Amino acid sequence: MGSSNRSTSLTAAAAAETLRWWIEAGVDLALDESPHDRFAESAAPAPRRAPPPVPPPAAPTMSYETRAAPAAAVAPDDAARSARERAAAAATLDDLRAELERFDGCGLKATATQLVFADGAPGARIMFVGEAPGGDEDRIGRPFVGRAGQLLDRMLAAIALDRAQVYIANVVPWRPPGNRTPTPQETAVCLPFIRRQIALSAPRLLVCLGGSATQTLLGVKEGITRARGVWREYQADDGATIPALAMFHPAYLLRTPAAKRQAWADLRKLRQALDALDRA
Ligand code: URA
């Protein structure tokens, strides 16, 4: 490195410290090649409005373009209609995954690394549904593989289950940047897909992990602290119902160990329901 660079470049230790600081502040994703100084941009005089650019002719679809295109540019009504049509068209879980891979109506797809579709055994008697993938899930491509997922594995083990005996997915299958909560629009546009995923896997029991999945799938208004621990009914699109239990999200249990007592009571309810299925 030349001496002219030395004065402006960061040492490795300072760069690592800066990165750590960003990550702690929730900045864990680069959205552009180079940084923008938004303060300088907003202080600069507004440029004269240029006429809107004429869109180039449609190019053949390539996977790079699908990912780089600003997916949120799809009008919300069109995205919702397309989601309903694509989800309904899927005859199998593999079809559904392929439909999601092609779907550009959720802006989260543009910032996520990959689709996080499911883990475990399709068709299992129990299906767990969480909110949305986090950073580890985004990197690996499977739901609940980070710290919360490891706790979920221990919770399953406590009632003699493992991932091979359950099916696991999320309401939203792409990671929201910085692990923020998905917006109501993002959730609404993904809803037909998770509803179809539930229908195609056809579990006998459904477990909603956390308030977001509970409110979205079970239509309850109350928070998870009140909603958890009670068997409710999930209403499928074909009119069928599936017994559904809301539980604390494992990420919440990591932050709030005192709530594990209630989580244990809910796990026992789940075990009892499974045992009842075995006896039937
Ligand atoms: N939290 C979720 O809701 N889902 C995951 O897959 C991981 C963390």
Short mmCIF file of N, CA, C and O in Angstrom, two decimals, residues 138-199:
data_model
loop_
_atom_site.label_atom_id
_atom_site.label_comp_id
_atom_site.label_asym_id
_atom_site.label_seq_id
_atom_site.Cartn_x
_atom_site.Cartn_y
_atom_site.Cartn_z
N ASP A 138 -30.81 -17.09 6.71
CA ASP A 138 -30.61 -16.48 5.39
C ASP A 138 -29.34 -17.03 4.74
O ASP A 138 -29.28 -17.26 3.54
N ARG A 139 -28.32 -17.25 5.55
CA ARG A 139 -27.04 -17.73 5.04
C ARG A 139 -27.13 -19.21 4.67
O ARG A 139 -26.64 -19.64 3.64
N ILE A 140 -27.83 -19.98 5.52
CA ILE A 140 -27.83 -21.44 5.34
C ILE A 140 -29.02 -21.91 4.49
O ILE A 140 -28.93 -22.93 3.81
N GLY A 141 -30.11 -21.14 4.51
CA GLY A 141 -31.26 -21.49 3.66
C GLY A 141 -32.26 -22.42 4.32
O GLY A 141 -33.13 -22.97 3.64
N ARG A 142 -32.16 -22.59 5.65
CA ARG A 142 -33.14 -23.42 6.37
C ARG A 142 -33.65 -22.65 7.57
O ARG A 142 -32.88 -21.94 8.22
N PRO A 143 -34.95 -22.80 7.92
CA PRO A 143 -35.49 -22.05 9.06
C PRO A 143 -34.96 -22.57 10.40
O PRO A 143 -34.65 -23.76 10.53
N PHE A 144 -34.87 -21.67 11.34
CA PHE A 144 -34.53 -22.01 12.73
C PHE A 144 -33.24 -22.82 12.84
O PHE A 144 -33.25 -23.95 13.35
N VAL A 145 -32.16 -22.24 12.33
CA VAL A 145 -30.86 -22.90 12.48
C VAL A 145 -29.91 -22.08 13.37
O VAL A 145 -28.82 -22.54 13.68
N GLY A 146 -30.31 -20.87 13.76
CA GLY A 146 -29.47 -20.04 14.63
C GLY A 146 -29.70 -20.40 16.10
O GLY A 146 -30.15 -21.51 16.42
N ARG A 147 -29.44 -19.44 16.97
CA ARG A 147 -29.55 -19.73 18.41
C ARG A 147 -30.98 -20.08 18.79
O ARG A 147 -31.23 -20.99 19.58
N ALA A 148 -31.94 -19.36 18.22
CA ALA A 148 -33.35 -19.65 18.52
C ALA A 148 -33.70 -21.06 18.03
O ALA A 148 -34.43 -21.81 18.69
N GLY A 149 -33.15 -21.42 16.89
CA GLY A 149 -33.41 -22.75 16.34
C GLY A 149 -32.81 -23.84 17.20
O GLY A 149 -33.39 -24.93 17.37
N GLN A 150 -31.63 -23.55 17.76
CA GLN A 150 -31.01 -24.56 18.64
C GLN A 150 -31.86 -24.76 19.89
O GLN A 150 -32.01 -25.88 20.39
N LEU A 151 -32.44 -23.64 20.38
CA LEU A 151 -33.33 -23.79 21.53
C LEU A 151 -34.58 -24.58 21.11
O LEU A 151 -35.07 -25.43 21.86
N LEU A 152 -35.10 -24.29 19.90
CA LEU A 152 -36.26 -25.05 19.42
C LEU A 152 -35.94 -26.55 19.39
O LEU A 152 -36.76 -27.38 19.79
N ASP A 153 -34.74 -26.89 18.95
CA ASP A 153 -34.34 -28.32 18.93
C ASP A 153 -34.38 -28.91 20.34
O ASP A 153 -34.83 -30.04 20.54
N ARG A 154 -33.92 -28.12 21.32
CA ARG A 154 -33.93 -28.64 22.71
C ARG A 154 -35.36 -28.76 23.22
O ARG A 154 -35.70 -29.69 23.96
N MET A 155 -36.21 -27.82 22.80
CA MET A 155 -37.62 -27.90 23.21
C MET A 155 -38.28 -29.15 22.62
O MET A 155 -39.05 -29.85 23.28
N LEU A 156 -37.96 -29.44 21.35
CA LEU A 156 -38.50 -30.65 20.72
C LEU A 156 -38.01 -31.88 21.46
O LEU A 156 -38.79 -32.80 21.77
N ALA A 157 -36.70 -31.88 21.77
CA ALA A 157 -36.13 -33.05 22.44
C ALA A 157 -36.80 -33.27 23.79
O ALA A 157 -36.97 -34.43 24.22
N ALA A 158 -37.20 -32.19 24.45
CA ALA A 158 -37.83 -32.31 25.77
C ALA A 158 -39.14 -33.07 25.70
O ALA A 158 -39.62 -33.59 26.71
N ILE A 159 -39.78 -33.09 24.52
CA ILE A 159 -41.01 -33.89 24.40
C ILE A 159 -40.79 -35.03 23.39
O ILE A 159 -41.70 -35.45 22.67
N ALA A 160 -39.56 -35.51 23.37
CA ALA A 160 -39.20 -36.70 22.58
C ALA A 160 -39.47 -36.54 21.09
O ALA A 160 -39.97 -37.45 20.43
N LEU A 161 -39.17 -35.34 20.57
CA LEU A 161 -39.31 -35.12 19.13
C LEU A 161 -37.99 -34.61 18.57
O LEU A 161 -37.16 -34.08 19.32
N ASP A 162 -37.82 -34.73 17.27
CA ASP A 162 -36.70 -34.06 16.61
C ASP A 162 -37.17 -33.54 15.26
O ASP A 162 -38.34 -33.72 14.89
N ARG A 163 -36.25 -32.90 14.54
CA ARG A 163 -36.65 -32.26 13.28
C ARG A 163 -37.18 -33.24 12.24
O ARG A 163 -37.91 -32.85 11.35
N ALA A 164 -36.79 -34.48 12.34
CA ALA A 164 -37.27 -35.46 11.35
C ALA A 164 -38.74 -35.79 11.57
O ALA A 164 -39.38 -36.40 10.72
N GLN A 165 -39.29 -35.36 12.72
CA GLN A 165 -40.69 -35.70 13.03
C GLN A 165 -41.61 -34.48 12.95
O GLN A 165 -42.79 -34.59 13.29
N VAL A 166 -41.06 -33.34 12.58
CA VAL A 166 -41.90 -32.13 12.49
C VAL A 166 -41.56 -31.42 11.18
O VAL A 166 -40.55 -31.71 10.54
N TYR A 167 -42.43 -30.48 10.80
CA TYR A 167 -42.18 -29.67 9.61
C TYR A 167 -42.12 -28.22 10.09
O TYR A 167 -42.92 -27.81 10.94
N ILE A 168 -41.17 -27.44 9.58
CA ILE A 168 -40.92 -26.09 10.11
C ILE A 168 -40.86 -25.09 8.96
O ILE A 168 -40.18 -25.32 7.95
N ALA A 169 -41.57 -23.97 9.12
CA ALA A 169 -41.52 -22.92 8.09
C ALA A 169 -41.74 -21.57 8.78
O ALA A 169 -41.86 -21.50 10.02
N ASN A 170 -41.77 -20.53 8.00
CA ASN A 170 -42.01 -19.17 8.51
C ASN A 170 -43.14 -18.52 7.71
O ASN A 170 -43.35 -18.85 6.55
N VAL A 171 -43.82 -17.55 8.33
CA VAL A 171 -44.85 -16.80 7.60
C VAL A 171 -44.22 -16.09 6.41
O VAL A 171 -44.75 -16.10 5.30
N VAL A 172 -43.06 -15.48 6.64
CA VAL A 172 -42.35 -14.74 5.58
C VAL A 172 -41.06 -15.53 5.27
O VAL A 172 -40.28 -15.78 6.18
N PRO A 173 -40.84 -15.93 4.03
CA PRO A 173 -39.70 -16.82 3.77
C PRO A 173 -38.40 -16.12 3.36
O PRO A 173 -37.47 -16.79 2.97
N TRP A 174 -38.38 -14.78 3.42
CA TRP A 174 -37.14 -14.06 3.14
C TRP A 174 -36.78 -13.23 4.36
O TRP A 174 -37.66 -12.66 5.02
N ARG A 175 -35.49 -13.11 4.61
CA ARG A 175 -35.04 -12.37 5.81
C ARG A 175 -35.27 -10.86 5.66
O ARG A 175 -34.81 -10.25 4.70
N PRO A 176 -35.95 -10.23 6.61
CA PRO A 176 -36.03 -8.77 6.61
C PRO A 176 -34.66 -8.19 7.00
O PRO A 176 -34.02 -8.70 7.91
N PRO A 177 -34.19 -7.12 6.31
CA PRO A 177 -32.87 -6.57 6.62
C PRO A 177 -32.74 -6.22 8.10
O PRO A 177 -33.67 -5.67 8.70
N GLY A 178 -31.61 -6.56 8.66
CA GLY A 178 -31.36 -6.22 10.07
C GLY A 178 -32.28 -6.97 11.02
O GLY A 178 -32.40 -6.58 12.18
N ASN A 179 -32.94 -8.02 10.55
CA ASN A 179 -33.87 -8.82 11.37
C ASN A 179 -35.03 -8.01 11.90
O ASN A 179 -35.58 -8.34 12.95
N ARG A 180 -35.42 -6.97 11.17
CA ARG A 180 -36.60 -6.22 11.64
C ARG A 180 -37.84 -7.09 11.46
O ARG A 180 -37.82 -8.10 10.75
N THR A 181 -38.93 -6.66 12.12
CA THR A 181 -40.21 -7.35 11.96
C THR A 181 -40.72 -7.10 10.54
O THR A 181 -40.64 -5.97 10.06
N PRO A 182 -41.24 -8.12 9.87
CA PRO A 182 -41.82 -7.86 8.54
C PRO A 182 -42.96 -6.84 8.65
O PRO A 182 -43.69 -6.82 9.65
N THR A 183 -43.11 -6.00 7.64
CA THR A 183 -44.20 -5.03 7.66
C THR A 183 -45.53 -5.76 7.41
O THR A 183 -45.54 -6.87 6.86
N PRO A 184 -46.65 -5.12 7.75
CA PRO A 184 -47.95 -5.76 7.44
C PRO A 184 -48.10 -6.06 5.95
O PRO A 184 -48.66 -7.09 5.58
N GLN A 185 -47.55 -5.20 5.08
CA GLN A 185 -47.65 -5.45 3.63
C GLN A 185 -46.84 -6.69 3.24
O GLN A 185 -47.30 -7.51 2.44
N GLU A 186 -45.63 -6.80 3.79
CA GLU A 186 -44.79 -7.96 3.46
C GLU A 186 -45.47 -9.25 3.94
O GLU A 186 -45.49 -10.27 3.24
N THR A 187 -46.02 -9.17 5.14
CA THR A 187 -46.70 -10.34 5.69
C THR A 187 -47.91 -10.70 4.83
O THR A 187 -48.13 -11.87 4.50
N ALA A 188 -48.69 -9.68 4.45
CA ALA A 188 -49.92 -9.94 3.69
C ALA A 188 -49.60 -10.58 2.35
O ALA A 188 -50.29 -11.49 1.90
N VAL A 189 -48.52 -10.12 1.72
CA VAL A 189 -48.21 -10.64 0.38
C VAL A 189 -47.69 -12.08 0.47
O VAL A 189 -47.90 -12.88 -0.45
N CYS A 190 -47.06 -12.42 1.58
CA CYS A 190 -46.54 -13.80 1.73
C CYS A 190 -47.60 -14.76 2.27
O CYS A 190 -47.41 -15.98 2.23
N LEU A 191 -48.69 -14.21 2.80
CA LEU A 191 -49.68 -15.06 3.48
C LEU A 191 -50.25 -16.19 2.60
O LEU A 191 -50.34 -17.34 3.07
N PRO A 192 -50.61 -15.93 1.34
CA PRO A 192 -51.15 -17.06 0.55
C PRO A 192 -50.17 -18.22 0.43
O PRO A 192 -50.58 -19.38 0.36
N PHE A 193 -48.86 -17.92 0.44
CA PHE A 193 -47.87 -18.99 0.30
C PHE A 193 -47.80 -19.85 1.55
O PHE A 193 -47.77 -21.08 1.47
N ILE A 194 -47.76 -19.22 2.73
CA ILE A 194 -47.65 -20.05 3.94
C ILE A 194 -48.97 -20.81 4.16
O ILE A 194 -48.97 -21.97 4.59
N ARG A 195 -50.09 -20.20 3.78
CA ARG A 195 -51.37 -20.92 3.92
C ARG A 195 -51.39 -22.15 3.00
O ARG A 195 -51.86 -23.21 3.37
N ARG A 196 -50.86 -21.99 1.80
CA ARG A 196 -50.79 -23.13 0.86
C ARG A 196 -49.79 -24.17 1.38
O ARG A 196 -50.01 -25.37 1.25
N GLN A 197 -48.70 -23.68 1.98
CA GLN A 197 -47.70 -24.62 2.51
C GLN A 197 -48.32 -25.47 3.63
O GLN A 197 -48.07 -26.67 3.71
N ILE A 198 -49.12 -24.83 4.46
CA ILE A 198 -49.81 -25.59 5.52
C ILE A 198 -50.78 -26.59 4.89
O ILE A 198 -50.82 -27.77 5.26
N ALA A 199 -51.53 -26.13 3.88
CA ALA A 199 -52.51 -27.03 3.24
C ALA A 199 -51.81 -28.23 2.61
O ALA A 199 -52.27 -29.37 2.73
#
